Tab-separated table of C-alpha atoms in Angstrom:
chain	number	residue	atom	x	y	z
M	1	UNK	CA	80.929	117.752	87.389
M	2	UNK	CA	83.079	114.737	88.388
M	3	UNK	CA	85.001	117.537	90.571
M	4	UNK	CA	81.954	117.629	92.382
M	5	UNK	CA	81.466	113.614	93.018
M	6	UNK	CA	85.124	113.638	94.653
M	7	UNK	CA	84.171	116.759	97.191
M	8	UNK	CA	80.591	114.352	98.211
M	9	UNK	CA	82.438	111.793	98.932
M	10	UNK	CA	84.778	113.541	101.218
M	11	UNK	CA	81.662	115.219	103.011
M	12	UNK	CA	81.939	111.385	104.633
M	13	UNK	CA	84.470	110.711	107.447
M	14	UNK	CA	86.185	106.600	106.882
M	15	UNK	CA	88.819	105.245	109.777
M	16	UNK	CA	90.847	102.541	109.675
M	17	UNK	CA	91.992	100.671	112.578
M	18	UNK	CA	94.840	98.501	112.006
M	19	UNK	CA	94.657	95.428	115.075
M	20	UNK	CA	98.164	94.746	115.498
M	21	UNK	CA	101.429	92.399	117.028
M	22	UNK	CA	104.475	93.702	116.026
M	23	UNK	CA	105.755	96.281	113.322
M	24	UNK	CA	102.854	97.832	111.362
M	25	UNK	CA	101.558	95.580	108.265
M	26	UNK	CA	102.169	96.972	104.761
M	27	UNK	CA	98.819	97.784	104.447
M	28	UNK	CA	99.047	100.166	107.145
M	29	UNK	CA	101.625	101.848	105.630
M	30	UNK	CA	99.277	102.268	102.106
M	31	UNK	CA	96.345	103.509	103.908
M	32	UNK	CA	98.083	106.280	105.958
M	33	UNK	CA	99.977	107.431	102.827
M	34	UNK	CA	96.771	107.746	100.737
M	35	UNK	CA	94.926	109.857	102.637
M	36	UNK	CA	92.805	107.450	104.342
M	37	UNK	CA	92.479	108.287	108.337
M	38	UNK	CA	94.144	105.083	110.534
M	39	UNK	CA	95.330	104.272	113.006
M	40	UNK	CA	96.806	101.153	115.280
M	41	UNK	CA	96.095	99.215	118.416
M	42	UNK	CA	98.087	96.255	119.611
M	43	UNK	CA	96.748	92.722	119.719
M	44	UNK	CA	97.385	90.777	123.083
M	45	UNK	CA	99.311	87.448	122.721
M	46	UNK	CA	97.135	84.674	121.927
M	47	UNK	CA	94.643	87.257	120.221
M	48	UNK	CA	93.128	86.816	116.642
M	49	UNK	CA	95.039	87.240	113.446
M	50	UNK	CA	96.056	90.969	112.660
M	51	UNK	CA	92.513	92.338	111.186
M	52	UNK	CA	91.446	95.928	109.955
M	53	UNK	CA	88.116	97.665	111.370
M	54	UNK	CA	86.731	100.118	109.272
M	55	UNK	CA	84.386	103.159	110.279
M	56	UNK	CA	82.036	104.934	108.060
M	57	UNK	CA	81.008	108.143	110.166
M	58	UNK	CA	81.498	107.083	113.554
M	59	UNK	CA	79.923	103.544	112.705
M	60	UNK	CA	81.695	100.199	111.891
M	61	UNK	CA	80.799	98.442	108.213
M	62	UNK	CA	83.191	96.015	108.059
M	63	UNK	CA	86.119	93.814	109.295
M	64	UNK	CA	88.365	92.108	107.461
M	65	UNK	CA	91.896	90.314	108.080
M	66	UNK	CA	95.181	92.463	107.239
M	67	UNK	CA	96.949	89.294	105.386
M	68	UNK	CA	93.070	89.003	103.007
M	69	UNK	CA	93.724	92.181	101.537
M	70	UNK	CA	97.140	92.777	101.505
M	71	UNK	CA	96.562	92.028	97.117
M	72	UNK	CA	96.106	95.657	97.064
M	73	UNK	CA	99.719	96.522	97.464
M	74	UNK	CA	100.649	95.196	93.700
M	75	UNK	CA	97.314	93.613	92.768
M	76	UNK	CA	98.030	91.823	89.201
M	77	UNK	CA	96.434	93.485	86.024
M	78	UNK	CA	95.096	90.778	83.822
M	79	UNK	CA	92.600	90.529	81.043
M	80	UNK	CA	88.916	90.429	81.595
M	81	UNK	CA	87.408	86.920	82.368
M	82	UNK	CA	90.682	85.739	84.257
M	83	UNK	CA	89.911	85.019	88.009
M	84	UNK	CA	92.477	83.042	88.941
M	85	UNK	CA	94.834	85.935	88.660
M	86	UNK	CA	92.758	88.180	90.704
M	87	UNK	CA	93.332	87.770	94.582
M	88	UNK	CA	90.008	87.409	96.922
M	89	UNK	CA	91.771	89.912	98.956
M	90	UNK	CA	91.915	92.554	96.015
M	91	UNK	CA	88.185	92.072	95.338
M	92	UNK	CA	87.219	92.082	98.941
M	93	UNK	CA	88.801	95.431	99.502
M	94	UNK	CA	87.531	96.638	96.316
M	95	UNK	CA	83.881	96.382	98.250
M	96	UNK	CA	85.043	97.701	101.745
M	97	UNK	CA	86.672	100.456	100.644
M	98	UNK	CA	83.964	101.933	98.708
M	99	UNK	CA	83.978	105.521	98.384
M	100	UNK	CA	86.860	106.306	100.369
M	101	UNK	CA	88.562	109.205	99.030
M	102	UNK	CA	92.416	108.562	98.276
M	103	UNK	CA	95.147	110.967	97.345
M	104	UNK	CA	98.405	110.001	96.159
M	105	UNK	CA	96.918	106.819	93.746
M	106	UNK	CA	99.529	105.552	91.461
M	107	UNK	CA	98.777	104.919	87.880
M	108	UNK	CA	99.009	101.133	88.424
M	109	UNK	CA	96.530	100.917	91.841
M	110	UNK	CA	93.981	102.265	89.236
M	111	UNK	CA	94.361	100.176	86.858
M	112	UNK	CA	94.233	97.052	88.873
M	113	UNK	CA	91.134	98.952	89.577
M	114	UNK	CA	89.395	99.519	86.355
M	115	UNK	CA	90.787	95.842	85.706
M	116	UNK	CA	88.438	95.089	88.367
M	117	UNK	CA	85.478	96.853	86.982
M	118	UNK	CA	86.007	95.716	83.132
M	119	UNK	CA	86.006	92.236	84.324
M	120	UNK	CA	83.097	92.691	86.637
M	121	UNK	CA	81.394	93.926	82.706
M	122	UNK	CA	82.696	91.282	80.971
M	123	UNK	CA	80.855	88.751	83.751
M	124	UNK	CA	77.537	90.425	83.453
M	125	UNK	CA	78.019	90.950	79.842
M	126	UNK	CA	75.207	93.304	78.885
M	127	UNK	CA	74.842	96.974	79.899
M	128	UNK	CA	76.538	99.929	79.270
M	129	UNK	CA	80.089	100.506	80.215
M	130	UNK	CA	81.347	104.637	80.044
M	131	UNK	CA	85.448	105.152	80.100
M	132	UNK	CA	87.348	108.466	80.200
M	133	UNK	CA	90.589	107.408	79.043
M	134	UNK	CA	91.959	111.515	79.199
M	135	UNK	CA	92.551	111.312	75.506
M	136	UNK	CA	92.102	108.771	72.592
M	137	UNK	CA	95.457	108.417	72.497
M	138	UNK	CA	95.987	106.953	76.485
M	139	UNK	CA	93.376	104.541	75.124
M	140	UNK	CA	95.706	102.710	72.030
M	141	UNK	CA	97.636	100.466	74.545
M	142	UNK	CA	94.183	99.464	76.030
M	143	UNK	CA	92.680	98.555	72.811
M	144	UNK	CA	92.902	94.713	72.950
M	145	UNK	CA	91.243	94.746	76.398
M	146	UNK	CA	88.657	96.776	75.344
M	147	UNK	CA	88.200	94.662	71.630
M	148	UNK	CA	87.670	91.498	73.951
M	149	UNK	CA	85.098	93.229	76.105
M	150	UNK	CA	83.215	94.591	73.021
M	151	UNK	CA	83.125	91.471	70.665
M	152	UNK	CA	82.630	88.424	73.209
M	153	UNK	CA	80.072	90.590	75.398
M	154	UNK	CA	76.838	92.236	74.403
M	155	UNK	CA	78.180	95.354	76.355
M	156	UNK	CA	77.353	98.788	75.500
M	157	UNK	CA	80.845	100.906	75.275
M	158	UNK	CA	81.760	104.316	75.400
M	159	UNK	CA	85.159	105.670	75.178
M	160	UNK	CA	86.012	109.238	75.958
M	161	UNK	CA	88.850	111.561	75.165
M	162	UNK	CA	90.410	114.223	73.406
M	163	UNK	CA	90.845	113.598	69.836
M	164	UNK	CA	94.661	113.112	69.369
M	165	UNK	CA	94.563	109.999	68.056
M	166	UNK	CA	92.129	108.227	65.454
M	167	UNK	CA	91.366	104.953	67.424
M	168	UNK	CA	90.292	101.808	65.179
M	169	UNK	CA	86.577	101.424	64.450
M	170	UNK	CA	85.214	98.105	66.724
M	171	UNK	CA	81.695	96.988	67.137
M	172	UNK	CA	80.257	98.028	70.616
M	173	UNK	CA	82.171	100.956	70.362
M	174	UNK	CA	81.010	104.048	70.710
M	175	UNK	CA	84.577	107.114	70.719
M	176	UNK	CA	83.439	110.578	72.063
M	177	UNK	CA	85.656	113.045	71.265
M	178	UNK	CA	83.933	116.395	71.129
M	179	UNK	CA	83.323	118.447	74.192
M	180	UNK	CA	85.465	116.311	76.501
M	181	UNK	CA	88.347	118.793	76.832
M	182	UNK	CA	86.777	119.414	80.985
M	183	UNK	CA	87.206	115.080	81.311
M	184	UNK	CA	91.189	115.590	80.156
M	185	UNK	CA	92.484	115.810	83.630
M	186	UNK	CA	90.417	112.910	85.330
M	187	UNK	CA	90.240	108.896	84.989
M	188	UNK	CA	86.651	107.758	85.010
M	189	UNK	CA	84.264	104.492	84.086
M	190	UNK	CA	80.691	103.624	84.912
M	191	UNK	CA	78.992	100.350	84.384
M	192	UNK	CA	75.532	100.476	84.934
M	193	UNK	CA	75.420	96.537	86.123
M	194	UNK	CA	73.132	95.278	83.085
M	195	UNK	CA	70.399	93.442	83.822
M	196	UNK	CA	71.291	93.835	87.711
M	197	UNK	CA	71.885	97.332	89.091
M	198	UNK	CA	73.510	95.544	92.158
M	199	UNK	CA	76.203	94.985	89.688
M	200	UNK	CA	76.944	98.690	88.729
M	201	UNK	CA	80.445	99.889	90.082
M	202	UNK	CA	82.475	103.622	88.689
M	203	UNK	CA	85.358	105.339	89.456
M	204	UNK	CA	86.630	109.190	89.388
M	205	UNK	CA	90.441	110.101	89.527
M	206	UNK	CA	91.793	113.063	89.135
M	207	UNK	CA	95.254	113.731	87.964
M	208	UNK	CA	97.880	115.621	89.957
M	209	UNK	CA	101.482	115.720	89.225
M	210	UNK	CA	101.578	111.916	88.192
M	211	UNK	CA	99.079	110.541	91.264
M	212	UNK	CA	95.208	110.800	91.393
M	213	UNK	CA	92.818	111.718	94.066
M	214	UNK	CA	89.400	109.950	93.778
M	215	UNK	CA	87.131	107.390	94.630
M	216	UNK	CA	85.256	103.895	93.136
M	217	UNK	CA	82.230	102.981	94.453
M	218	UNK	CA	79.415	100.271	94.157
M	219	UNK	CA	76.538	102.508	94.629
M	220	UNK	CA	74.259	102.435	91.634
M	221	UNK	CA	73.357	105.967	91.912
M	222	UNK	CA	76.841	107.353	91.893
M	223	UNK	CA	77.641	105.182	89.266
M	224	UNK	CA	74.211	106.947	87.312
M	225	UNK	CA	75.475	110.473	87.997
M	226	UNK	CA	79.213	109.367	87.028
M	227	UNK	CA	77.257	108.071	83.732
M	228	UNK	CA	75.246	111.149	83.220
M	229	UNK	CA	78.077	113.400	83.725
M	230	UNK	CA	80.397	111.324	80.910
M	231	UNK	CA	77.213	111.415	78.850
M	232	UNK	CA	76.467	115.029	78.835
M	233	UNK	CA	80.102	115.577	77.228
């Protein structure tokens, strides 16, 4: 169940150490307020640029500069295939915050998200690409996204929801509507990387009161069970 993927991930304990001059960054602010653990230590003058640390179970993966990923906060939502209107920053923290668990998500964080994943499909442009969209309806604004990924790719796509709506027939798409009803409260995708399983990123969101609780991740293996799950319907 993707219930289930959400409690693994929080069977793993991620810090954040926010390396600090002055007031606290923006950034800082995001983290603690989606339920990521941080905290702050100041930087002595002369010292490095304000950077982040981050801790994966008492061990450090990764540190990056607070002003690189501050692309988060309102990263831009643009069609598949256009880079330039993607910040480094965004894509940079996509990677280092890999299966973190957040609470609190706002609608438009996640779909800067799965912006980042459909474009990472439409690059590869083979595979098999698996989206919850809640119900067929949520997915009619995201139709022209979704035709542009299906005709100019060779991808594999598979749209889930509950049938409310009768969404328009496009090649490369696949619309599962029956036994879905359990996927209704959550926001999910899987792209099994194509050719390159190094490639493969997913998410899992649930919806609560108008903010999600979930994860994305890069690991080809969650993205396989996130796959499987959508795929046993």
């Amino acid at each position: 169940m993707l219930d289930d993927l959400i409690a693994d991930r929080r069977g793993s304990e991620h810090r954040f150490t926010v390396y600090r001059r002055d007031d606290p960054p923006e950034i800082e602010t995001w983290l603690a307020t989606h339920g990521v653990a941080v905290e702050s230590r100041s930087l002595p003058p002369g010292g490095p640029p304000p950077f982040i640390e981050i801790e994966t179970d008492g061990e450090v993966v990764g540190i990056i500069g607070v002003e690189a990923v501050e692309g988060l906060l309102e990263p831009p939502i643009v069609r598949p295939g256009d880079r330039d209107g993607v910040s480094e920053g965004y894509r940079i923290l996509f990677e280092v915050l890999d299966e973190t668990v957040f609470s609190g998500v706002e609608r438009r964080a996640l779909l800067a998200v799965s912006r980042e994943i459909e474009d990472r499909a439409f690059r590869v442009g083979d595979g098999t690409l698996r989206v919850s969209f809640q119900t067929l309806s949520t997915f009619r604004t995201q139709t022209p996204v979704y035709r542009t990924l299906a005709t100019e790719t060779d991808l594999d796509i598979h749209v889930y929801g509950v049938d409310d709506w009768s969404p328009p027939a496009i090649r490369g798409i696949t619309y599962h509507a029956e036994g879905v009803e359990r996927f209704e409260p959550f926001w999910a995708m899987a792209f099994d990387g194509g050719p390159d399983e190094t490639r493969a990123c997913g998410l899992v969101a649930r919806e609560q009161s108008d903010e999600y609780t979930g994860f994305w991740t890069d690991d080809p293996a969650i993205v396989g069970e996130i796959s499987t799950t959508l795929d046993a319907g």
